mmCIF file of C-alpha atoms and ligand atoms in Angstrom:
data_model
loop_
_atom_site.group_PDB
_atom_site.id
_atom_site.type_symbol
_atom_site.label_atom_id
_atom_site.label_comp_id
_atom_site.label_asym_id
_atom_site.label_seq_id
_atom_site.Cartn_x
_atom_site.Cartn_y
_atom_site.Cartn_z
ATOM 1 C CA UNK A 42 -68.614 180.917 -59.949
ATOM 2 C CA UNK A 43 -66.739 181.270 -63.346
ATOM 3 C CA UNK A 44 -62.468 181.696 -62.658
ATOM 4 C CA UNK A 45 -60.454 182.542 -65.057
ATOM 5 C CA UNK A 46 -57.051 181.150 -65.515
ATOM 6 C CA UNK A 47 -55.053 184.658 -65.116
ATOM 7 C CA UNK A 48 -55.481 187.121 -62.542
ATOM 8 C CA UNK A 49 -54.321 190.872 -62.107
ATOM 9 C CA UNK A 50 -52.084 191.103 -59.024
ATOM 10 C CA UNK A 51 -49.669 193.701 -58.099
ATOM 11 C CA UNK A 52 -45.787 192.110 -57.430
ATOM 12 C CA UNK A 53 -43.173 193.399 -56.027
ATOM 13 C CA UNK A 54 -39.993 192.373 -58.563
ATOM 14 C CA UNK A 55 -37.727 193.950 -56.277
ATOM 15 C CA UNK A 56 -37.298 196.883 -53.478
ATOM 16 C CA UNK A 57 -39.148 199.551 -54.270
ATOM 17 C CA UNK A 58 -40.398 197.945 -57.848
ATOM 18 C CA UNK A 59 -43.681 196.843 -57.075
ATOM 19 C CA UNK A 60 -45.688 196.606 -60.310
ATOM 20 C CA UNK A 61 -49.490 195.232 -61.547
ATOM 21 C CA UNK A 62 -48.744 192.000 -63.723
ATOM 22 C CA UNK A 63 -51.000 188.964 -64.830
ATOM 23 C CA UNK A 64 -50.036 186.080 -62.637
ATOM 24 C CA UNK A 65 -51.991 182.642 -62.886
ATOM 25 C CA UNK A 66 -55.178 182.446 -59.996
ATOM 26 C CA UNK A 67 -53.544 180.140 -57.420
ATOM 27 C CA UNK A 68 -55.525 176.953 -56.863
ATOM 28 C CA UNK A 69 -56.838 176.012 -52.847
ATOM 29 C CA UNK A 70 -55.310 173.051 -50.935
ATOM 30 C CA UNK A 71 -56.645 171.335 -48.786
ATOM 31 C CA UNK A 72 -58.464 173.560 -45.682
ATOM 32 C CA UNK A 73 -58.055 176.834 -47.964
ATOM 33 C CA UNK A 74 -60.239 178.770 -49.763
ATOM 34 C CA UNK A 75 -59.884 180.861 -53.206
ATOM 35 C CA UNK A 76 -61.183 183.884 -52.448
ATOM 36 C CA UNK A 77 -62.459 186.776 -55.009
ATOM 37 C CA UNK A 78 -60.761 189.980 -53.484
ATOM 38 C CA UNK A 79 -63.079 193.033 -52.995
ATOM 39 C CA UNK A 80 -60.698 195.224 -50.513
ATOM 40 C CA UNK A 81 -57.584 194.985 -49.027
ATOM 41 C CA UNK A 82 -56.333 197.812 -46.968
ATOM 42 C CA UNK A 83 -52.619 199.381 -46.589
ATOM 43 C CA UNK A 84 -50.918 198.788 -43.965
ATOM 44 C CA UNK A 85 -48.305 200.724 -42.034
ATOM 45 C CA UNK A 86 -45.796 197.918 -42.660
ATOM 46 C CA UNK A 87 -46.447 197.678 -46.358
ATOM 47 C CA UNK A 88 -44.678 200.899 -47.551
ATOM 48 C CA UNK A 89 -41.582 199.472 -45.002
ATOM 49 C CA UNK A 90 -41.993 195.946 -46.938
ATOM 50 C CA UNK A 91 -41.400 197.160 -50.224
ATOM 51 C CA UNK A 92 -38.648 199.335 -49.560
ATOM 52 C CA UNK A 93 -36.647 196.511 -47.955
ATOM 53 C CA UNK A 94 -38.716 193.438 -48.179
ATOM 54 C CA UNK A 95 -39.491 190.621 -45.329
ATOM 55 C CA UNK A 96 -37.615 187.732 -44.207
ATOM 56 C CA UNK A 97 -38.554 184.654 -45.435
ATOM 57 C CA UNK A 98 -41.148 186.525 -48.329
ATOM 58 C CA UNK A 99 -41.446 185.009 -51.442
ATOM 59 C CA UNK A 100 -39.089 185.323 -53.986
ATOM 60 C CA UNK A 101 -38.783 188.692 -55.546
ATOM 61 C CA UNK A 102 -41.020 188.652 -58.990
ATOM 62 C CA UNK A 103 -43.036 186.207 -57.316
ATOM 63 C CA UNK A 104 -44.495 188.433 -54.333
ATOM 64 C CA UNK A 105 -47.997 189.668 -53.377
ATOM 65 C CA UNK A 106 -48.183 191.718 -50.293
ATOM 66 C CA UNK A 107 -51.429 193.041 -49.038
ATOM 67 C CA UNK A 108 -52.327 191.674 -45.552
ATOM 68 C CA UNK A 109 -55.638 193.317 -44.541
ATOM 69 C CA UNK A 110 -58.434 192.193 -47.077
ATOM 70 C CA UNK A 111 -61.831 190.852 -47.734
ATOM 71 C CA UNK A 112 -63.494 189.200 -50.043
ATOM 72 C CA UNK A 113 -65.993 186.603 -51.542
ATOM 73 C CA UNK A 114 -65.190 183.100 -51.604
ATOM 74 C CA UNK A 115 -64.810 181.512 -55.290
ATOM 75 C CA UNK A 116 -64.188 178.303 -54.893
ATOM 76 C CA UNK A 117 -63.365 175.412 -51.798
ATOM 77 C CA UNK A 118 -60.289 173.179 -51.258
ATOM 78 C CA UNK A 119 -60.702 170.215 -50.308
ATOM 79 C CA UNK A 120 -62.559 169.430 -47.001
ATOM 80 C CA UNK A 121 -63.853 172.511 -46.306
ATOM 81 C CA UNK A 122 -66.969 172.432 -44.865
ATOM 82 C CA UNK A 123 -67.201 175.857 -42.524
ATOM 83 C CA UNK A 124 -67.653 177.751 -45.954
ATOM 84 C CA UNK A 125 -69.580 177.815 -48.934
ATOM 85 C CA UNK A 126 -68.823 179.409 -52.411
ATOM 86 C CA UNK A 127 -70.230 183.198 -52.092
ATOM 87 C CA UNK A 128 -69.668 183.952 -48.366
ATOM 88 C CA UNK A 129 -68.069 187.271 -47.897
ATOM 89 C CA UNK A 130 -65.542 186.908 -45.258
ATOM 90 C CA UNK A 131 -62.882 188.954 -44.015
ATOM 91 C CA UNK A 132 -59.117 187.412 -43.888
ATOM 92 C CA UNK A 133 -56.665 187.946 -40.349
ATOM 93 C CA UNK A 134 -52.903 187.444 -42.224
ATOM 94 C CA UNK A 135 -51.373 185.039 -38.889
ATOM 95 C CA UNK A 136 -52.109 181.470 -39.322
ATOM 96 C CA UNK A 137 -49.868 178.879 -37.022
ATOM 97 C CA UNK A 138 -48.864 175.643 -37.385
ATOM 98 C CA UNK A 139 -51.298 174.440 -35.601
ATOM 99 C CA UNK A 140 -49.215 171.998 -32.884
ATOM 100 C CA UNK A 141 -46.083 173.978 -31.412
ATOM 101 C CA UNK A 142 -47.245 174.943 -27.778
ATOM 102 C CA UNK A 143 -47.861 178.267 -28.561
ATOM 103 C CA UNK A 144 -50.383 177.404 -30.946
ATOM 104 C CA UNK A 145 -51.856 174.755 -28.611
ATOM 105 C CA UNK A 146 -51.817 177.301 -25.852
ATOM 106 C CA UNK A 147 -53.923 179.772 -28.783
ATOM 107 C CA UNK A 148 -51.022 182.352 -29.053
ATOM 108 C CA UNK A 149 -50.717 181.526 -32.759
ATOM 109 C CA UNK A 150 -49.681 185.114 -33.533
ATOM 110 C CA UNK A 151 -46.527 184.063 -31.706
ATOM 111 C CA UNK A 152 -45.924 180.591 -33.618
ATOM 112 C CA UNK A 153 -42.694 179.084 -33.049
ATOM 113 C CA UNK A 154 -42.711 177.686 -36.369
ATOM 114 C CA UNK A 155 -42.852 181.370 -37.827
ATOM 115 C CA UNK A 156 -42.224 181.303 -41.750
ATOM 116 C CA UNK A 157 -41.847 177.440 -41.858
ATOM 117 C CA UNK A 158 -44.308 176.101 -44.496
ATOM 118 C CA UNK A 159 -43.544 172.714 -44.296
ATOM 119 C CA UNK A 160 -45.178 172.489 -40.294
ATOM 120 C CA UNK A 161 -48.261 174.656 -41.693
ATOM 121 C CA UNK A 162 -47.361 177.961 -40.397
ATOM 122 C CA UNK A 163 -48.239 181.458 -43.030
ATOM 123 C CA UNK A 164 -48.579 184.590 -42.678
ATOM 124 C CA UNK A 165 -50.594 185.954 -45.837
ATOM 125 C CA UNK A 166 -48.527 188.886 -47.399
ATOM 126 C CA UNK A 167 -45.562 188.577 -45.680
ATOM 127 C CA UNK A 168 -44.328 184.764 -45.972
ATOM 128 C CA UNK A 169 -46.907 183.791 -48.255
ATOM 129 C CA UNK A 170 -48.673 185.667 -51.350
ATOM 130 C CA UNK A 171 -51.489 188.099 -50.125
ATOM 131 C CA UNK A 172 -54.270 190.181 -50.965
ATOM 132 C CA UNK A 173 -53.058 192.640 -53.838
ATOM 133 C CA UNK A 174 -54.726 190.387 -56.556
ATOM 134 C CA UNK A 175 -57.839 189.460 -58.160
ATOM 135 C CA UNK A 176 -57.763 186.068 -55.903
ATOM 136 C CA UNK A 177 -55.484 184.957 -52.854
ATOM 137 C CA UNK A 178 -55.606 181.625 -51.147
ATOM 138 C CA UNK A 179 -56.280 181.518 -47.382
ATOM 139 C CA UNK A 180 -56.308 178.924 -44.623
ATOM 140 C CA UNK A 181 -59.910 178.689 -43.470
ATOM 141 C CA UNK A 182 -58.371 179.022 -39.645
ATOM 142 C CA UNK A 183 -57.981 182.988 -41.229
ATOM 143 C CA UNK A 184 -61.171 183.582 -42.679
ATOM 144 C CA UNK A 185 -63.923 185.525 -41.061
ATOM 145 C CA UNK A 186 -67.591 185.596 -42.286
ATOM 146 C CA UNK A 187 -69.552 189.109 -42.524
ATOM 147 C CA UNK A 188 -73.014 189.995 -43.224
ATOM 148 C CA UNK A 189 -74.182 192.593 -46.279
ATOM 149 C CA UNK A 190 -74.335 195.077 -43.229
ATOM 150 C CA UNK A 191 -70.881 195.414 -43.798
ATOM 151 C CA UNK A 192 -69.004 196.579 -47.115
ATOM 152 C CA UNK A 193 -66.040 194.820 -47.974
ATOM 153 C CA UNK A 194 -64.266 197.884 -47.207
ATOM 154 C CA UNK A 195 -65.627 198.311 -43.785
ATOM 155 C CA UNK A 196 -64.229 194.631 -43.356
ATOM 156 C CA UNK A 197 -60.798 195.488 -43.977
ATOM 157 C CA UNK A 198 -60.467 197.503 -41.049
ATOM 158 C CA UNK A 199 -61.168 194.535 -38.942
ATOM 159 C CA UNK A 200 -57.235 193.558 -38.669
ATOM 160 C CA UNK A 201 -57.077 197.129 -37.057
ATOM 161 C CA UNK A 202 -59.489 196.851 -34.726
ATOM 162 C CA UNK A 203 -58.373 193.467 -33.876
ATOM 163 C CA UNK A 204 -54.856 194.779 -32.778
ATOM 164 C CA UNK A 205 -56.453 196.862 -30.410
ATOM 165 C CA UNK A 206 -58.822 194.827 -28.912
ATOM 166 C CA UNK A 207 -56.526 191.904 -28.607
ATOM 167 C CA UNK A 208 -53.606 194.658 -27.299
ATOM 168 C CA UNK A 209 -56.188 195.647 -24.745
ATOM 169 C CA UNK A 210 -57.081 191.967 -23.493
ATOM 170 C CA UNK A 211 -53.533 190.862 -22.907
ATOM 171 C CA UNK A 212 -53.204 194.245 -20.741
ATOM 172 C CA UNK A 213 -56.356 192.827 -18.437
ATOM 173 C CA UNK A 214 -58.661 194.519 -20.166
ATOM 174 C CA UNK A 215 -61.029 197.584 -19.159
ATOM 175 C CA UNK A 216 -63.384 197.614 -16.913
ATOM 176 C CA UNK A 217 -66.952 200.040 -16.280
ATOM 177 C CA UNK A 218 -66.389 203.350 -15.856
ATOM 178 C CA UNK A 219 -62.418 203.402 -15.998
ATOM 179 C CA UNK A 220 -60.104 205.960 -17.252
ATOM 180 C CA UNK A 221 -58.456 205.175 -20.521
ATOM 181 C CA UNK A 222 -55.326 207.234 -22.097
ATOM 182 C CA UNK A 223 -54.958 206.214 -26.065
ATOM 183 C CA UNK A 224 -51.813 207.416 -27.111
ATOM 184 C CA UNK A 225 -51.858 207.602 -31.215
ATOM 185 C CA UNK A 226 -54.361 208.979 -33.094
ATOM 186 C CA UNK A 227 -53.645 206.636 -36.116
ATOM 187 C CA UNK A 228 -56.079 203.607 -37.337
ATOM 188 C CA UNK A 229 -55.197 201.618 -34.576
ATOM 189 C CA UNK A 230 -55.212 204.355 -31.855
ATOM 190 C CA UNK A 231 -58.997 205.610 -33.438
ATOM 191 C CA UNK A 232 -59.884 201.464 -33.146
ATOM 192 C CA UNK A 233 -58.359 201.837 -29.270
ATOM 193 C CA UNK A 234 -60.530 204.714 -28.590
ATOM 194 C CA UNK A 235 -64.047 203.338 -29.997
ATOM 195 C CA UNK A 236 -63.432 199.489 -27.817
ATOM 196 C CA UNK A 237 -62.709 201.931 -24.582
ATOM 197 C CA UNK A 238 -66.084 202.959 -25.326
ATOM 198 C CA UNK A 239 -67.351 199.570 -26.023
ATOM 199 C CA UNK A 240 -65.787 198.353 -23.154
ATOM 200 C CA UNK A 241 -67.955 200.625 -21.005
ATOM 201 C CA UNK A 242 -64.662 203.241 -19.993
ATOM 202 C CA UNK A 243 -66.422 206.487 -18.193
ATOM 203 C CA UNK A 244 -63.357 208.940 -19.777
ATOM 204 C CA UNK A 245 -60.906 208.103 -22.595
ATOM 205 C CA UNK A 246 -58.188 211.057 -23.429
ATOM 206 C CA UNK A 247 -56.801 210.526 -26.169
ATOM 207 C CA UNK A 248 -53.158 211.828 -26.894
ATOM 208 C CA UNK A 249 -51.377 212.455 -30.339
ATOM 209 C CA UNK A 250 -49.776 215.475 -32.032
ATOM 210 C CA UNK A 251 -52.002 216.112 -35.151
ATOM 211 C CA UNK A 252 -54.927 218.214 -34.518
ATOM 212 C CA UNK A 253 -56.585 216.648 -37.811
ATOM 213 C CA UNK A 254 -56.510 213.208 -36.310
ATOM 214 C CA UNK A 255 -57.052 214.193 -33.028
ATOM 215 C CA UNK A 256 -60.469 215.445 -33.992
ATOM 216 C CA UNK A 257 -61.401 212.536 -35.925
ATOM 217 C CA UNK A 258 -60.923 211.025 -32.381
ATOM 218 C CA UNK A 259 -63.365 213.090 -31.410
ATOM 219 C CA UNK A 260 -65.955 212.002 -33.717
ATOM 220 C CA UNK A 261 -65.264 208.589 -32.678
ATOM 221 C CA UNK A 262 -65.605 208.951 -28.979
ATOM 222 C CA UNK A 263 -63.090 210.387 -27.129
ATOM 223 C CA UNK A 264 -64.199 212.723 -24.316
ATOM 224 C CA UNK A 265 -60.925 214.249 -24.474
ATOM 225 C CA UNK A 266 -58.152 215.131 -26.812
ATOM 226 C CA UNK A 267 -54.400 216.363 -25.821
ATOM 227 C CA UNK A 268 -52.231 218.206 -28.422
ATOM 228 C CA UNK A 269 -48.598 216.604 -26.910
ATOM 229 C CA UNK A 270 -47.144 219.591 -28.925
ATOM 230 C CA UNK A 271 -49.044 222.517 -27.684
ATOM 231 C CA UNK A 272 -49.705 220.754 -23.710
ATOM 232 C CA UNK A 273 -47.801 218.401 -21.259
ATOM 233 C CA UNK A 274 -49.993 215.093 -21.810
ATOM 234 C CA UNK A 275 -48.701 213.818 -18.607
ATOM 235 C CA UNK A 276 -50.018 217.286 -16.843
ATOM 236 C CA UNK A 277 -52.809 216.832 -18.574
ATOM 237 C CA UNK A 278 -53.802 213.566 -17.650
ATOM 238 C CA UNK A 279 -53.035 214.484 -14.080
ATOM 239 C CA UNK A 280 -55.376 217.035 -14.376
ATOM 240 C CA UNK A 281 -58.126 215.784 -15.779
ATOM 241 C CA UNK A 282 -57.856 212.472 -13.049
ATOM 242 C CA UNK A 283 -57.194 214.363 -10.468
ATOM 243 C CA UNK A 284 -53.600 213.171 -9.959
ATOM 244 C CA UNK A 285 -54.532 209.628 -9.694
ATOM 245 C CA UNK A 286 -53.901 208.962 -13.786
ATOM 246 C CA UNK A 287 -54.948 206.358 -16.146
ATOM 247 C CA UNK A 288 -56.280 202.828 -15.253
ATOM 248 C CA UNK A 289 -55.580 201.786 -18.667
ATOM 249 C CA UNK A 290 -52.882 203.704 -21.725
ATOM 250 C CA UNK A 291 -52.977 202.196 -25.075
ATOM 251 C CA UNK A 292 -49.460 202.870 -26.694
ATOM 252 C CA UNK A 293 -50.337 202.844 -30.881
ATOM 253 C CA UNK A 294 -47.911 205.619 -31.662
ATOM 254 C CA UNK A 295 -44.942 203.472 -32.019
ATOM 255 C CA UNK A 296 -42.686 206.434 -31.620
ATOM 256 C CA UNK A 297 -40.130 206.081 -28.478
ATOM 257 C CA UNK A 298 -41.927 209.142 -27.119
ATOM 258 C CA UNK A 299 -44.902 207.526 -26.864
ATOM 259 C CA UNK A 300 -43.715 204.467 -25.468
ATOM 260 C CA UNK A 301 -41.948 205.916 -22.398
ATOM 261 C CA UNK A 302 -45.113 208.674 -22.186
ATOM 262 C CA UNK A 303 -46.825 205.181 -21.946
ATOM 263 C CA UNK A 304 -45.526 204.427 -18.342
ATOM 264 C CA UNK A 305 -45.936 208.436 -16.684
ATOM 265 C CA UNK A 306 -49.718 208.360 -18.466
ATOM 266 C CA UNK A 307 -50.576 204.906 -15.989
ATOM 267 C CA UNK A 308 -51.823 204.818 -12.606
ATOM 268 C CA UNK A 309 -50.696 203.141 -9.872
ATOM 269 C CA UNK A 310 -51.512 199.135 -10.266
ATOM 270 C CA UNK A 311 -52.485 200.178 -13.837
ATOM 271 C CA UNK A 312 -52.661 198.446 -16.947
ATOM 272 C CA UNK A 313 -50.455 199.939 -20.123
ATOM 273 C CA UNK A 314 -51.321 197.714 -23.527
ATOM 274 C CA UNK A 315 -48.239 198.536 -26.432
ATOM 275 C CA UNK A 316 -49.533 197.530 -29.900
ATOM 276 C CA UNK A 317 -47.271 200.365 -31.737
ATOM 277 C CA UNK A 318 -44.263 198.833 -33.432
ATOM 278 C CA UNK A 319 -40.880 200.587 -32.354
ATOM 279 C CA UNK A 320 -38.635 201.275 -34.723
ATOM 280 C CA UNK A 321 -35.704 202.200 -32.121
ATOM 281 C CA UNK A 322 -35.081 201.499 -28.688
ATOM 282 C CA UNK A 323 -37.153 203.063 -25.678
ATOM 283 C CA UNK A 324 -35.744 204.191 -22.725
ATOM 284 C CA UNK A 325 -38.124 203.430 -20.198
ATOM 285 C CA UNK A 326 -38.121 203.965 -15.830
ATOM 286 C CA UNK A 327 -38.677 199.691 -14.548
ATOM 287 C CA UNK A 328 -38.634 200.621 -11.456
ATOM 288 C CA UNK A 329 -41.661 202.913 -11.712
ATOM 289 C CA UNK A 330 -43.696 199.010 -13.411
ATOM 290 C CA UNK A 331 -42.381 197.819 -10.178
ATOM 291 C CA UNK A 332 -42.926 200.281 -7.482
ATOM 292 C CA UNK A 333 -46.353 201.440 -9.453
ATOM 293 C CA UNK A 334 -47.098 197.358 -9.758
ATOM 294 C CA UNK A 335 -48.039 198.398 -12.790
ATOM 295 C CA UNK A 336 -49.394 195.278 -15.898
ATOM 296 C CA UNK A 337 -47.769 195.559 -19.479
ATOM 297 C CA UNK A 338 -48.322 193.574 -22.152
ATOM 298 C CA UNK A 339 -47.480 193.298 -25.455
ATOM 299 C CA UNK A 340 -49.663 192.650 -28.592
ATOM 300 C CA UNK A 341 -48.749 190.728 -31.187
ATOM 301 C CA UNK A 342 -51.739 191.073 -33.802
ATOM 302 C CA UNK A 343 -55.063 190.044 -33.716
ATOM 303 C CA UNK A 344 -54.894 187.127 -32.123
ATOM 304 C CA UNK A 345 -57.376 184.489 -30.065
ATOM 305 C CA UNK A 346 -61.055 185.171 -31.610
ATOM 306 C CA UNK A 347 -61.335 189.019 -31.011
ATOM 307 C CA UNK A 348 -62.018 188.958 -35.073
ATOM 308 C CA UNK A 349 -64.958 187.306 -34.550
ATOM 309 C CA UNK A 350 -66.275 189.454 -32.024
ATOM 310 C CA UNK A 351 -65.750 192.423 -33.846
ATOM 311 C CA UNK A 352 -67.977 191.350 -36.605
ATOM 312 C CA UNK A 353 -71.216 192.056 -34.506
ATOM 313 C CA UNK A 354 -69.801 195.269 -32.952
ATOM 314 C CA UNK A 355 -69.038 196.828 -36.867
ATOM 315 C CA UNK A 356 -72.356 195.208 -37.874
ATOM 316 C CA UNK A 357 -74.519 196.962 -34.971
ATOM 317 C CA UNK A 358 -72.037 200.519 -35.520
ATOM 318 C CA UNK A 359 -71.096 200.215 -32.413
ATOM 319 C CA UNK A 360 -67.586 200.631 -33.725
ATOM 320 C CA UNK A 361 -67.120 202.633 -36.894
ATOM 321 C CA UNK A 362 -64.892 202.303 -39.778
ATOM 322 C CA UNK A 363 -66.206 205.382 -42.049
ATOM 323 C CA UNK A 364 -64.158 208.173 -40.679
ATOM 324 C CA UNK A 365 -61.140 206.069 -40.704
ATOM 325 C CA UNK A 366 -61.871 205.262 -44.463
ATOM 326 C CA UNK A 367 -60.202 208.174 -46.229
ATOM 327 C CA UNK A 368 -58.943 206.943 -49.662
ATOM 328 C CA UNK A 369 -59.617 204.441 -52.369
ATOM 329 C CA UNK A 370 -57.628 203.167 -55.310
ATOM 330 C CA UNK A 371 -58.056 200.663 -58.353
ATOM 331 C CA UNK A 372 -55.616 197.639 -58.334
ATOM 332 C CA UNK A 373 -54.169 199.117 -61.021
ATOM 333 C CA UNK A 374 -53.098 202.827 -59.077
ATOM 334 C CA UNK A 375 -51.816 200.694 -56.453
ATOM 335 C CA UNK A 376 -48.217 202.831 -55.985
ATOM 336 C CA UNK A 377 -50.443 206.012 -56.223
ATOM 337 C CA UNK A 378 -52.240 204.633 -53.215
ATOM 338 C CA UNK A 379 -49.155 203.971 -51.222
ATOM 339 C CA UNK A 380 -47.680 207.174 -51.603
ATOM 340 C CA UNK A 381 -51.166 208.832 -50.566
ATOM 341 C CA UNK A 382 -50.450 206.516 -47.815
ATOM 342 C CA UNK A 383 -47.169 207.005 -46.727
ATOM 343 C CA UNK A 384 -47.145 210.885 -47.271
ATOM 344 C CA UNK A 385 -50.659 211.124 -45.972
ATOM 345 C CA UNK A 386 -51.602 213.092 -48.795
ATOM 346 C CA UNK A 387 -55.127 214.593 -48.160
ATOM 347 C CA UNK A 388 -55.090 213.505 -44.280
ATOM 348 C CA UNK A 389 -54.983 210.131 -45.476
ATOM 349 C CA UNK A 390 -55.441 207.337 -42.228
ATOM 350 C CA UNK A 391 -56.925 204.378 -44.202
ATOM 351 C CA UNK A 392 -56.147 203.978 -47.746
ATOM 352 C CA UNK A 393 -58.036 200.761 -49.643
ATOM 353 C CA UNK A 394 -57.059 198.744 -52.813
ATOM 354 C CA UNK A 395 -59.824 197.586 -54.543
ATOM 355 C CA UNK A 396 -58.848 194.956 -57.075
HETATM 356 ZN ZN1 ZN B 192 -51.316 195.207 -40.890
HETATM 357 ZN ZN1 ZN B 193 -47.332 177.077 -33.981
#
């Protein structure tokens, strides 16, 4: 494959400055890959990164967000094997160090050398350039191989689903013919809804406030969907289990509504999976988890394999990624993109770069 020396990529030069420069094509170390960026989705925390930044992010001038992309590999560091030049692979952005017991447990998503690049730890677009370029370097550890049956596009959305799915493992999982409250219609919420259905759930309600979303929910397979503005979701949900509730909520909302609905949507011994990211404080009621011996986890990510096994379920459609795929943009209409994004201009859910 022919590489040129330069490379369009979009920078950010400072908060709220993000602009499309020509920046030399990095070069792969050892265990990385150069890869030829197709797609690379925006994320929720984008728009929040360039309005403030990240801690420990590259140096402003210097910086290439874009955490959720796919592409074709250009050309191998040295050792790798596991790839060849032309595979079209999808990248996750956490990579750990490798050898800090959380990474030797496999909760790399939670690395304890976070942001350290001297013990091996990145985290593509946030600590370490991403995928709003031409190229981006990537660990093979975060680089997922698809088949043509899958657009590059399609592949971005795996980060999404991955959240979900890994979200939904950590809670216990979901087993046949359980009832499953989503709360969120957003991209991860519509991911939540189509792995309940994977996962064999009999009934999954989903909960959000936007009657545009909501429906898309329907499209992807939710049996039911609950306005929270025009109908009690908790009387709802009692309702349609006959008092008993949820086996299983998924909290993607990130609002502090949702995360206290969270807890009054979940049965007793129940499972309740938060993925959203909180932006204030929740008040919650503990002594319902206790009294209601109710499981919460936490999700950090996509983490363990669950990227893998979401290649075959997007392959086979058994989870969709077209009516989540609203908008696209050229590298080069990149802050158009993230205000069609952030204002969800059009109903915008899923809004792709393509470099
Ligand atoms: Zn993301
Ligand atoms: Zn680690």
């Amino acid at each position: 494959m022919n590489i040129p020396e330069k490379m369009k990529a979009a920078v950010l030069f400072d908060y709220n400055d993000l602009r499309v420069v020509e920046k030399p094509v990095p070069k792969p170390g050892k265990d990385e890959v150069l890869i030829r960026v197709k797609a690379c989705a925006i994320c929720g925390t984008d728009p929040k990164i360039i309005a403030h930044g990240w801690e420990n992010c590259p140096p402003m001038g210097e910086y290439i967000l874009g955490h959720e992309y796919a592409g074709e590999i250009a050309e191998l560091g040295e050792g790798v094997t596991k790839f060849k030049v032309g595979d079209r692979v999808a990248i996750e952005p956490h990579k750990g160090c490798g050898h800090c017991v959380n990474c030797l447990r496999g909760y790399y998503t939670t690395c304890l050398n976070y942001g350290k690049l001297e013990e091996g730890h990145r985290h593509y677009g946030f600590t370490v350039n991403g995928g709003y370029a031409e190229y981006a370097v990537c660990h093979i550890n975060c680089c997922h191989r698809f088949s043509e049956k899958l657009s590059y596009e399609d592949a971005t959305m795996l980060t999404t689903a991955g959240t979900a799915l890994y979200g939904i493992q950590r809670a216990g999982g979901i087993g046949p013919g359980e009832t499953v409250a989503v709360i969120g219609p957003g991209p991860i919420g519509l991911m939540a809804v189509q792995l309940a259905r994977v996962l064999g759930a009999g009934k999954v309600i989903l909960v959000g406030t936007r009657d545009s979303r909501l429906a898309i929910g329907r499209e992807v397979g939710a049996d039911v969907l609950v306005n929270s503005r025009n109908e009690d979701a908790v009387e709802a949900v009692k309702r349609l289990t006959d008092g008993v509730m949820a086996d299983m909520v998924v909290e993607t909302s990130g609002s502090a509504a949702g995360g206290a609905q969270a807890l009054e949507l979940c049965k007793k011994s129940g499972r309740v999976a938060l993925v959203g990211i909180y932006s204030e404080p929740v008040t919650v009621n503990l002594n319902k988890v206790v009294q209601w011996n109710m499981q919460i986890a936490g999700g950090k990510a996509e983490g363990e394999d669950v990227l893998d096994r979401l290649v075959p379920l997007m392959e086979s459609g058994q989870i969709k990624t077209g009516p989540l795929l609203t908008h696209a943009f050229s590298l080069d209409d990149i802050n158009e993109g993230v205000r069609t994004y952030k204002e969800r201009i059009g109903n915008a859910i899923k809004v792709v770069i393509r470099p």
